[in-house]
């Protein structure tokens, strides 16, 4: 048994308490006592302590595009050309180095769990590696080294557009057909939990990896092929994610091809359900939103990416009013800061509606914590409560950004940045202390090296 004494802690159902003693055993929280003194041997966490943050939508390799895809006026084609050119240069070794450093950056930002929407499966030209899951294994190793939990969302990506074959760098994404995709991930998911399990180090929480599946989009997977992905998700009770209506052009082409919206196509193919997460959902009709709500599908918003790519502002307030569970993702890694994503949900609504006051800070923090973990299949994480995983994230309340704001959820969501996270504990194991990652101390240098190696 051990304990963490928190100067302040954000406790369910959304209140801040002072002097909170969090007892832990076997990687889980056993007791939460406000207004308590530290026990002998308690580790002290200053500032406001939150549950772990969950980054529900990540493409780790896009980290190498930060600051580069903005060249010139940084139009969409600059971004897309750079993304495909980068995708063509990755191999299992440099992918591991880049993902490890990227996940370490996430750990420093208080992210304890990441959902990787993984479609870079094969060698250039679509040739299979000797181990056809070597790229997925690189991501699993990267998360383990960075000390964060991972939900590996193995993505089915079979076409370059509606009835258009994969071309160029896209050929690395494709398995040929849905059956081949299902066979490949069958072997990944069979051997991974045993061979890739994180040593439990006296905590009983087990592996740091869960598996999930994803449909890249209605452009890249036909309705018949979607059925194969749904079958795998159903059989193994895994999370199922899908990019949905990120841009208007997808809707227009989908209407031209199927005479239905992308949401309707997904609904008709049986994709929408509890455990399904639609990523972006930026351009939906009222009827589309009703389909998501009625089916229990969640939505992952990625506001910093959506604004970087000029996608638009999704109807977050409308989703929440319909009872759709919202979660957050850093997606393209233009920014890795879930506080920025959280406040952008409210601030985007304000810009779109010319009105303040759509979400409370507590609701936004729920999106970044408990909702995010649920969307990734970790229902036992994201709250500081007995029985939950012992993930703790301390936020400095005396930084130039947060000083004078008070010990409140509002201070974290509307004033703090990722740089204000001082300490991070995952499954009762400290991975960040005093803003330093204990396993990968020089993360800036690791990112620099990993990205420089790709640009040679
Ligand atoms: Zn994405």
Short mmCIF file of C-alpha atoms and ligand atoms in Angstrom, two decimals:
data_model
loop_
_atom_site.label_atom_id
_atom_site.label_comp_id
_atom_site.label_asym_id
_atom_site.label_seq_id
_atom_site.Cartn_x
_atom_site.Cartn_y
_atom_site.Cartn_z
CA UNK A 1 0.00 0.00 0.00
CA UNK A 2 1.17 3.53 -0.70
CA UNK A 3 -0.34 6.99 -0.76
CA UNK A 4 -0.21 10.33 -2.53
CA UNK A 5 -1.01 13.52 -0.66
CA UNK A 6 -2.45 16.18 -2.95
CA UNK A 7 -2.49 19.87 -2.05
CA UNK A 8 -5.74 20.06 -4.02
CA UNK A 9 -7.54 17.37 -6.02
CA UNK A 10 -10.41 17.39 -8.50
CA UNK A 11 -12.86 14.76 -7.27
CA UNK A 12 -16.10 13.37 -8.67
CA UNK A 13 -18.70 14.67 -9.27
CA UNK A 14 -16.62 17.68 -10.30
CA UNK A 15 -15.44 19.52 -7.19
CA UNK A 16 -12.05 20.60 -5.88
CA UNK A 17 -11.07 19.45 -2.37
CA UNK A 18 -8.02 20.50 -0.36
CA UNK A 19 -5.46 18.27 1.39
CA UNK A 20 -6.56 15.02 -0.20
CA UNK A 21 -4.89 11.76 0.75
CA UNK A 22 -5.18 9.16 -2.02
CA UNK A 23 -4.41 5.61 -0.86
CA UNK A 24 -3.38 3.05 -3.47
CA UNK A 25 -2.75 -0.65 -3.73
CA UNK A 26 -1.93 -2.88 -6.71
CA UNK A 27 -2.08 0.08 -9.09
CA UNK A 28 -5.53 1.19 -8.00
CA UNK A 29 -6.99 3.84 -5.77
CA UNK A 30 -8.32 2.37 -2.53
CA UNK A 31 -9.22 5.47 -0.52
CA UNK A 32 -9.76 9.20 -1.13
CA UNK A 33 -9.79 11.36 2.01
CA UNK A 34 -10.18 15.14 1.77
CA UNK A 35 -8.86 17.38 4.54
CA UNK A 36 -6.29 14.82 5.66
CA UNK A 37 -2.64 14.97 6.68
CA UNK A 38 0.00 13.08 4.73
CA UNK A 39 0.68 9.56 5.99
CA UNK A 40 4.26 8.62 6.83
CA UNK A 41 5.85 7.87 3.46
CA UNK A 42 3.20 9.67 1.42
CA UNK A 43 4.44 11.18 -1.83
CA UNK A 44 3.52 14.88 -2.00
CA UNK A 45 1.86 16.37 -5.09
CA UNK A 46 1.56 20.18 -5.11
CA UNK A 47 -0.96 22.16 -7.12
CA UNK A 48 -4.27 20.77 -8.36
CA UNK A 49 -4.25 17.03 -9.01
CA UNK A 50 -6.47 15.66 -11.79
CA UNK A 51 -7.16 12.12 -12.94
CA UNK A 52 -5.11 11.03 -15.98
CA UNK A 53 -5.93 12.67 -19.30
CA UNK A 54 -6.91 10.49 -22.28
CA UNK A 55 -5.86 11.45 -25.81
CA UNK A 56 -8.50 9.62 -27.81
CA UNK A 57 -7.28 10.31 -31.34
CA UNK A 58 -3.59 10.33 -32.30
CA UNK A 59 -1.55 9.80 -35.45
CA UNK A 60 1.88 9.68 -33.79
CA UNK A 61 3.91 10.19 -36.97
CA UNK A 62 2.20 13.50 -37.77
CA UNK A 63 4.36 15.01 -34.99
CA UNK A 64 7.10 15.35 -37.64
CA UNK A 65 4.88 17.81 -39.57
CA UNK A 66 4.62 20.37 -36.75
CA UNK A 67 5.97 23.75 -37.80
CA UNK A 68 6.70 22.37 -41.28
CA UNK A 69 3.25 21.93 -42.79
CA UNK A 70 2.72 25.62 -42.05
CA UNK A 71 5.38 26.64 -44.62
CA UNK A 72 4.39 29.56 -46.83
CA UNK A 73 0.70 30.09 -46.28
CA UNK A 74 0.47 26.43 -45.34
CA UNK A 75 -2.52 25.50 -47.48
CA UNK A 76 -4.13 22.05 -47.39
CA UNK A 77 -1.93 20.73 -50.20
CA UNK A 78 1.30 21.69 -48.40
CA UNK A 79 0.08 19.64 -45.46
CA UNK A 80 -1.08 16.69 -47.55
CA UNK A 81 2.05 16.49 -49.71
CA UNK A 82 4.26 16.57 -46.62
CA UNK A 83 2.15 13.96 -44.85
CA UNK A 84 2.40 11.45 -47.73
CA UNK A 85 6.10 12.16 -48.26
CA UNK A 86 6.69 11.54 -44.55
CA UNK A 87 4.56 8.39 -44.58
CA UNK A 88 6.82 7.02 -47.33
CA UNK A 89 10.00 7.46 -45.26
CA UNK A 90 8.97 5.64 -42.09
CA UNK A 91 10.28 2.19 -41.21
CA UNK A 92 9.83 0.17 -38.02
CA UNK A 93 12.93 1.66 -36.37
CA UNK A 94 12.38 5.33 -37.11
CA UNK A 95 8.63 4.92 -36.44
CA UNK A 96 9.46 3.55 -32.98
CA UNK A 97 11.86 6.43 -32.24
CA UNK A 98 9.35 9.07 -33.37
CA UNK A 99 6.37 7.49 -31.59
CA UNK A 100 8.34 6.99 -28.38
CA UNK A 101 9.35 10.65 -28.26
CA UNK A 102 5.84 11.78 -29.24
CA UNK A 103 4.19 9.67 -26.52
CA UNK A 104 6.76 11.00 -24.06
CA UNK A 105 5.73 14.54 -25.02
CA UNK A 106 2.15 13.44 -24.31
CA UNK A 107 3.18 12.04 -20.91
CA UNK A 108 4.72 15.40 -20.01
CA UNK A 109 1.37 16.98 -20.91
CA UNK A 110 -0.46 14.75 -18.41
CA UNK A 111 -1.74 12.23 -20.95
CA UNK A 112 -1.81 8.78 -19.36
CA UNK A 113 -3.61 6.94 -22.15
CA UNK A 114 -3.50 7.38 -25.92
CA UNK A 115 -5.69 6.02 -28.72
CA UNK A 116 -3.52 5.51 -31.79
CA UNK A 117 -5.50 5.44 -35.05
CA UNK A 118 -2.93 3.27 -36.79
CA UNK A 119 -2.95 2.78 -40.55
CA UNK A 120 0.72 2.77 -41.55
CA UNK A 121 0.87 -1.01 -41.69
CA UNK A 122 3.17 -2.09 -44.52
CA UNK A 123 6.45 -1.32 -46.27
CA UNK A 124 6.58 1.09 -49.24
CA UNK A 125 4.50 -0.15 -52.14
CA UNK A 126 2.33 -2.12 -49.73
CA UNK A 127 4.86 -4.95 -49.39
CA UNK A 128 4.39 -6.88 -46.17
CA UNK A 129 7.16 -6.92 -43.60
CA UNK A 130 8.31 -10.34 -42.38
CA UNK A 131 6.19 -9.60 -39.31
CA UNK A 132 3.12 -7.99 -40.90
CA UNK A 133 2.36 -6.25 -37.59
CA UNK A 134 5.84 -4.85 -36.99
CA UNK A 135 4.62 -1.24 -37.22
CA UNK A 136 1.88 -1.90 -34.65
CA UNK A 137 4.44 -3.56 -32.39
CA UNK A 138 6.62 -0.44 -32.70
CA UNK A 139 3.72 1.66 -31.38
CA UNK A 140 3.16 -0.74 -28.48
CA UNK A 141 6.85 -0.58 -27.57
CA UNK A 142 6.81 3.22 -27.88
CA UNK A 143 3.93 3.55 -25.42
CA UNK A 144 5.57 1.13 -23.01
CA UNK A 145 8.84 3.10 -23.10
CA UNK A 146 6.97 6.39 -22.58
CA UNK A 147 5.06 4.88 -19.63
CA UNK A 148 1.57 5.57 -21.02
CA UNK A 149 -1.25 3.14 -21.74
CA UNK A 150 -2.22 2.57 -25.36
CA UNK A 151 -5.35 1.55 -27.19
CA UNK A 152 -4.07 0.47 -30.59
CA UNK A 153 -6.88 1.11 -33.06
CA UNK A 154 -5.82 -0.97 -36.03
CA UNK A 155 -7.31 0.78 -39.00
CA UNK A 156 -8.84 -0.76 -42.11
CA UNK A 157 -7.88 1.49 -45.06
CA UNK A 158 -8.53 -0.07 -48.47
CA UNK A 159 -9.26 2.70 -51.01
CA UNK A 160 -7.77 6.10 -51.83
CA UNK A 161 -11.28 7.54 -52.30
CA UNK A 162 -14.75 6.37 -53.40
CA UNK A 163 -13.97 3.61 -55.96
CA UNK A 164 -10.38 4.88 -56.29
CA UNK A 165 -7.46 2.52 -55.60
CA UNK A 166 -4.70 3.34 -53.12
CA UNK A 167 -1.89 5.25 -54.79
CA UNK A 168 1.70 6.18 -53.91
CA UNK A 169 2.36 6.31 -50.18
CA UNK A 170 -1.24 5.22 -49.50
CA UNK A 171 -0.32 1.71 -50.66
CA UNK A 172 1.40 1.25 -47.31
CA UNK A 173 -1.98 1.59 -45.59
CA UNK A 174 -3.82 -1.19 -47.40
CA UNK A 175 -4.18 -4.90 -46.66
CA UNK A 176 -5.77 -5.65 -50.05
CA UNK A 177 -9.20 -6.57 -48.73
CA UNK A 178 -11.13 -6.68 -45.48
CA UNK A 179 -10.51 -10.40 -45.00
CA UNK A 180 -6.73 -9.90 -45.16
CA UNK A 181 -7.03 -6.98 -42.72
CA UNK A 182 -8.96 -9.18 -40.28
CA UNK A 183 -6.44 -12.00 -40.58
CA UNK A 184 -3.49 -9.68 -39.95
CA UNK A 185 -4.96 -8.11 -36.86
CA UNK A 186 -6.06 -11.50 -35.61
CA UNK A 187 -2.42 -12.45 -35.20
CA UNK A 188 -1.52 -9.03 -33.73
CA UNK A 189 -4.18 -9.23 -31.08
CA UNK A 190 -3.44 -12.82 -30.23
CA UNK A 191 0.25 -12.39 -29.48
CA UNK A 192 0.37 -8.83 -28.19
CA UNK A 193 -1.12 -9.06 -24.73
CA UNK A 194 1.30 -11.81 -23.77
CA UNK A 195 4.47 -10.66 -25.45
CA UNK A 196 4.00 -6.92 -25.13
CA UNK A 197 2.57 -6.73 -21.63
CA UNK A 198 4.12 -4.11 -19.45
CA UNK A 199 5.87 -5.58 -16.44
CA UNK A 200 3.41 -5.02 -13.67
CA UNK A 201 6.03 -3.92 -11.12
CA UNK A 202 3.99 -5.07 -8.19
CA UNK A 203 0.84 -3.44 -9.45
CA UNK A 204 -1.95 -5.69 -10.49
CA UNK A 205 -3.26 -3.66 -13.41
CA UNK A 206 -1.60 -5.78 -16.08
CA UNK A 207 -0.78 -4.89 -19.65
CA UNK A 208 -0.47 -1.32 -20.88
CA UNK A 209 -2.16 -2.18 -24.17
CA UNK A 210 -5.72 -2.70 -25.28
CA UNK A 211 -6.68 -3.42 -28.84
CA UNK A 212 -9.38 -1.75 -30.85
CA UNK A 213 -10.27 -1.40 -34.51
CA UNK A 214 -11.04 1.47 -36.83
CA UNK A 215 -12.63 2.19 -40.18
CA UNK A 216 -10.56 4.91 -41.80
CA UNK A 217 -13.58 6.64 -43.38
CA UNK A 218 -16.48 6.09 -45.75
CA UNK A 219 -14.03 7.05 -48.53
CA UNK A 220 -11.52 4.32 -47.69
CA UNK A 221 -13.82 1.42 -46.75
CA UNK A 222 -16.98 0.31 -48.57
CA UNK A 223 -20.14 -0.68 -46.65
CA UNK A 224 -19.50 -4.39 -47.31
CA UNK A 225 -15.97 -4.06 -46.01
CA UNK A 226 -17.19 -2.16 -42.95
CA UNK A 227 -19.20 -5.23 -42.00
CA UNK A 228 -15.97 -7.21 -41.59
CA UNK A 229 -14.57 -4.60 -39.19
CA UNK A 230 -17.81 -4.49 -37.21
CA UNK A 231 -17.72 -8.28 -36.91
CA UNK A 232 -14.25 -8.19 -35.36
CA UNK A 233 -15.26 -5.41 -32.96
CA UNK A 234 -18.38 -7.35 -31.94
CA UNK A 235 -16.63 -10.68 -31.48
CA UNK A 236 -13.90 -9.21 -29.33
CA UNK A 237 -15.95 -6.43 -27.71
CA UNK A 238 -13.43 -3.82 -28.74
CA UNK A 239 -13.71 -0.07 -29.32
CA UNK A 240 -14.50 0.84 -32.93
CA UNK A 241 -13.48 4.28 -34.19
CA UNK A 242 -14.11 6.00 -37.52
CA UNK A 243 -13.25 9.37 -39.12
CA UNK A 244 -16.56 11.03 -39.94
CA UNK A 245 -17.44 14.10 -42.04
CA UNK A 246 -14.26 16.01 -41.25
CA UNK A 247 -14.61 18.04 -44.42
CA UNK A 248 -17.52 19.12 -46.61
CA UNK A 249 -15.94 17.45 -49.65
CA UNK A 250 -16.33 14.02 -48.03
CA UNK A 251 -20.07 14.62 -47.60
CA UNK A 252 -20.48 15.79 -51.21
CA UNK A 253 -18.62 12.80 -52.67
CA UNK A 254 -20.49 10.40 -50.40
CA UNK A 255 -23.84 11.86 -51.50
CA UNK A 256 -22.73 11.50 -55.14
CA UNK A 257 -21.65 7.88 -54.63
CA UNK A 258 -24.32 6.53 -52.27
CA UNK A 259 -27.05 9.17 -52.24
CA UNK A 260 -26.71 9.23 -48.44
CA UNK A 261 -24.65 11.15 -45.90
CA UNK A 262 -21.54 9.46 -44.42
CA UNK A 263 -23.37 9.07 -41.08
CA UNK A 264 -26.31 7.38 -42.81
CA UNK A 265 -23.92 5.05 -44.66
CA UNK A 266 -22.30 4.08 -41.35
CA UNK A 267 -25.70 3.59 -39.71
CA UNK A 268 -26.94 1.38 -42.55
CA UNK A 269 -23.75 -0.71 -42.38
CA UNK A 270 -24.32 -1.34 -38.65
CA UNK A 271 -21.24 0.61 -37.55
CA UNK A 272 -22.92 3.00 -35.10
CA UNK A 273 -23.42 1.63 -31.59
CA UNK A 274 -22.20 1.88 -27.99
CA UNK A 275 -18.43 1.53 -28.11
CA UNK A 276 -18.26 3.30 -31.47
CA UNK A 277 -16.55 6.70 -31.59
CA UNK A 278 -16.96 9.05 -34.54
CA UNK A 279 -13.89 11.26 -34.86
CA UNK A 280 -14.48 14.91 -35.87
CA UNK A 281 -18.18 14.72 -36.93
CA UNK A 282 -17.76 18.33 -38.03
CA UNK A 283 -20.34 18.60 -40.81
CA UNK A 284 -23.48 16.70 -39.82
CA UNK A 285 -27.14 17.22 -40.53
CA UNK A 286 -29.66 17.24 -37.68
CA UNK A 287 -30.70 13.78 -38.73
CA UNK A 288 -27.07 12.59 -38.66
CA UNK A 289 -26.66 13.84 -35.10
CA UNK A 290 -29.90 12.10 -34.13
CA UNK A 291 -28.53 8.84 -35.56
CA UNK A 292 -25.36 9.16 -33.47
CA UNK A 293 -27.37 9.91 -30.33
CA UNK A 294 -29.92 7.13 -30.83
CA UNK A 295 -27.18 4.55 -31.41
CA UNK A 296 -25.05 5.51 -28.37
CA UNK A 297 -22.12 6.48 -30.59
CA UNK A 298 -19.64 8.91 -29.01
CA UNK A 299 -17.80 11.77 -30.71
CA UNK A 300 -14.12 12.63 -30.40
CA UNK A 301 -13.42 16.29 -31.15
CA UNK A 302 -9.92 17.41 -32.20
CA UNK A 303 -10.31 21.20 -32.24
CA UNK A 304 -6.64 22.18 -32.64
CA UNK A 305 -6.30 19.94 -35.68
CA UNK A 306 -9.70 20.90 -37.06
CA UNK A 307 -8.70 24.57 -36.98
CA UNK A 308 -5.20 23.82 -38.35
CA UNK A 309 -6.68 21.96 -41.33
CA UNK A 310 -9.50 24.48 -41.80
CA UNK A 311 -12.11 21.74 -41.31
CA UNK A 312 -14.64 23.87 -39.47
CA UNK A 313 -16.22 23.84 -36.01
CA UNK A 314 -18.25 20.77 -35.05
CA UNK A 315 -21.61 21.16 -33.27
CA UNK A 316 -20.30 20.21 -29.81
CA UNK A 317 -23.09 21.96 -27.90
CA UNK A 318 -25.75 20.21 -29.94
CA UNK A 319 -24.04 16.84 -29.41
CA UNK A 320 -23.92 17.39 -25.66
CA UNK A 321 -27.58 18.44 -25.59
CA UNK A 322 -28.45 15.16 -27.28
CA UNK A 323 -26.51 13.19 -24.66
CA UNK A 324 -23.66 12.18 -26.97
CA UNK A 325 -20.48 11.46 -24.97
CA UNK A 326 -17.70 13.80 -26.08
CA UNK A 327 -13.97 13.12 -25.85
CA UNK A 328 -10.83 14.86 -27.12
CA UNK A 329 -7.82 14.08 -29.29
CA UNK A 330 -4.61 15.75 -30.43
CA UNK A 331 -4.94 14.04 -33.85
CA UNK A 332 -2.25 15.64 -36.05
CA UNK A 333 -0.09 16.72 -33.07
CA UNK A 334 -0.11 20.34 -34.29
CA UNK A 335 -0.55 20.89 -30.55
CA UNK A 336 -0.24 18.31 -27.74
CA UNK A 337 -2.21 19.97 -24.95
CA UNK A 338 -5.55 18.58 -23.82
CA UNK A 339 -6.31 21.74 -21.82
CA UNK A 340 -6.12 23.64 -25.10
CA UNK A 341 -8.40 21.05 -26.79
CA UNK A 342 -10.87 21.29 -23.88
CA UNK A 343 -11.16 25.06 -23.87
CA UNK A 344 -11.29 25.09 -27.68
CA UNK A 345 -14.52 23.08 -27.51
CA UNK A 346 -16.20 25.91 -25.58
CA UNK A 347 -14.41 28.74 -27.40
CA UNK A 348 -15.27 27.30 -30.81
CA UNK A 349 -18.92 27.19 -29.80
CA UNK A 350 -18.71 30.82 -28.75
CA UNK A 351 -17.26 31.87 -32.10
CA UNK A 352 -19.85 29.89 -34.03
CA UNK A 353 -22.86 30.98 -31.94
CA UNK A 354 -21.82 34.50 -30.81
CA UNK A 355 -22.79 33.38 -27.33
CA UNK A 356 -20.84 32.37 -24.20
CA UNK A 357 -21.61 29.59 -21.78
CA UNK A 358 -22.07 26.23 -23.52
CA UNK A 359 -19.95 23.99 -21.27
CA UNK A 360 -18.74 24.23 -17.68
CA UNK A 361 -15.05 23.67 -17.00
CA UNK A 362 -16.01 20.48 -15.15
CA UNK A 363 -17.84 19.14 -18.22
CA UNK A 364 -14.79 19.93 -20.38
CA UNK A 365 -12.49 18.17 -17.90
CA UNK A 366 -14.77 15.13 -18.02
CA UNK A 367 -14.27 15.04 -21.79
CA UNK A 368 -10.49 15.03 -21.27
CA UNK A 369 -10.52 12.38 -18.53
CA UNK A 370 -13.32 9.92 -17.81
CA UNK A 371 -15.09 10.18 -21.19
CA UNK A 372 -11.79 9.79 -23.02
CA UNK A 373 -10.81 6.68 -21.12
CA UNK A 374 -14.22 5.12 -21.77
CA UNK A 375 -13.90 5.88 -25.49
CA UNK A 376 -10.63 3.92 -25.47
CA UNK A 377 -12.02 0.95 -23.57
CA UNK A 378 -10.52 1.80 -20.15
CA UNK A 379 -13.69 2.22 -18.10
CA UNK A 380 -11.67 1.85 -14.89
CA UNK A 381 -9.67 5.06 -15.39
CA UNK A 382 -10.28 8.80 -15.46
CA UNK A 383 -11.64 9.53 -11.98
CA UNK A 384 -10.02 9.95 -8.59
CA UNK A 385 -12.22 7.44 -6.80
CA UNK A 386 -11.76 4.08 -5.04
CA UNK A 387 -11.45 1.18 -7.47
CA UNK A 388 -10.13 3.32 -10.32
CA UNK A 389 -6.61 3.11 -11.74
CA UNK A 390 -4.16 5.27 -9.81
CA UNK A 391 -3.47 7.88 -12.49
CA UNK A 392 -2.68 11.33 -11.07
CA UNK A 393 -1.70 14.52 -12.89
CA UNK A 394 -0.50 17.54 -10.89
CA UNK A 395 -1.00 21.01 -12.39
CA UNK A 396 1.08 23.96 -11.13
CA UNK A 397 -1.17 26.72 -9.75
CA UNK A 398 1.70 29.19 -9.33
CA UNK A 399 3.04 29.41 -12.89
CA UNK A 400 2.94 32.70 -14.83
CA UNK A 401 -0.19 31.37 -16.54
CA UNK A 402 -2.08 29.99 -13.56
CA UNK A 403 -1.02 32.20 -10.62
CA UNK A 404 -3.93 34.04 -9.06
CA UNK A 405 -6.57 31.94 -10.84
CA UNK A 406 -7.47 29.89 -7.77
CA UNK A 407 -7.53 26.12 -7.28
CA UNK A 408 -10.38 25.48 -9.68
CA UNK A 409 -11.31 23.48 -12.77
CA UNK A 410 -11.67 26.84 -14.55
CA UNK A 411 -8.00 27.65 -13.84
CA UNK A 412 -6.92 24.37 -15.42
CA UNK A 413 -9.20 24.49 -18.47
CA UNK A 414 -9.07 28.19 -19.29
CA UNK A 415 -5.60 29.25 -18.05
CA UNK A 416 -3.20 26.30 -17.82
CA UNK A 417 -1.15 24.82 -20.62
CA UNK A 418 0.50 21.43 -20.96
CA UNK A 419 3.70 23.07 -19.66
CA UNK A 420 2.00 23.53 -16.27
CA UNK A 421 1.83 19.77 -15.66
CA UNK A 422 4.53 19.00 -13.10
CA UNK A 423 3.99 15.37 -12.08
CA UNK A 424 2.32 12.38 -13.71
CA UNK A 425 1.51 9.01 -12.19
CA UNK A 426 0.23 6.09 -14.30
CA UNK A 427 -1.09 2.97 -12.59
CA UNK A 428 0.53 4.18 -9.33
CA UNK A 429 3.94 4.55 -11.01
CA UNK A 430 5.42 8.03 -11.32
CA UNK A 431 6.57 8.70 -14.89
CA UNK A 432 7.02 12.50 -14.71
CA UNK A 433 8.52 14.40 -11.77
CA UNK A 434 9.10 18.16 -11.67
CA UNK A 435 8.32 18.43 -15.42
CA UNK A 436 10.93 15.75 -16.26
CA UNK A 437 10.12 12.36 -17.78
CA UNK A 438 11.84 9.77 -15.60
CA UNK A 439 12.42 7.29 -18.45
CA UNK A 440 13.22 9.68 -21.31
CA UNK A 441 14.82 12.75 -19.71
CA UNK A 442 15.70 14.72 -22.87
CA UNK A 443 12.45 14.56 -24.83
CA UNK A 444 13.24 17.63 -26.93
CA UNK A 445 16.44 16.03 -28.11
CA UNK A 446 14.70 12.69 -28.74
CA UNK A 447 12.10 14.45 -30.91
CA UNK A 448 14.80 16.44 -32.70
CA UNK A 449 16.79 13.29 -33.52
CA UNK A 450 13.75 11.27 -34.56
CA UNK A 451 12.51 14.01 -36.90
CA UNK A 452 15.98 14.87 -38.28
CA UNK A 453 16.48 11.19 -39.18
CA UNK A 454 13.33 11.33 -41.30
CA UNK A 455 14.41 14.43 -43.17
CA UNK A 456 17.80 13.14 -44.29
ZN1 LIG B 1 -7.32 11.29 -37.71
#
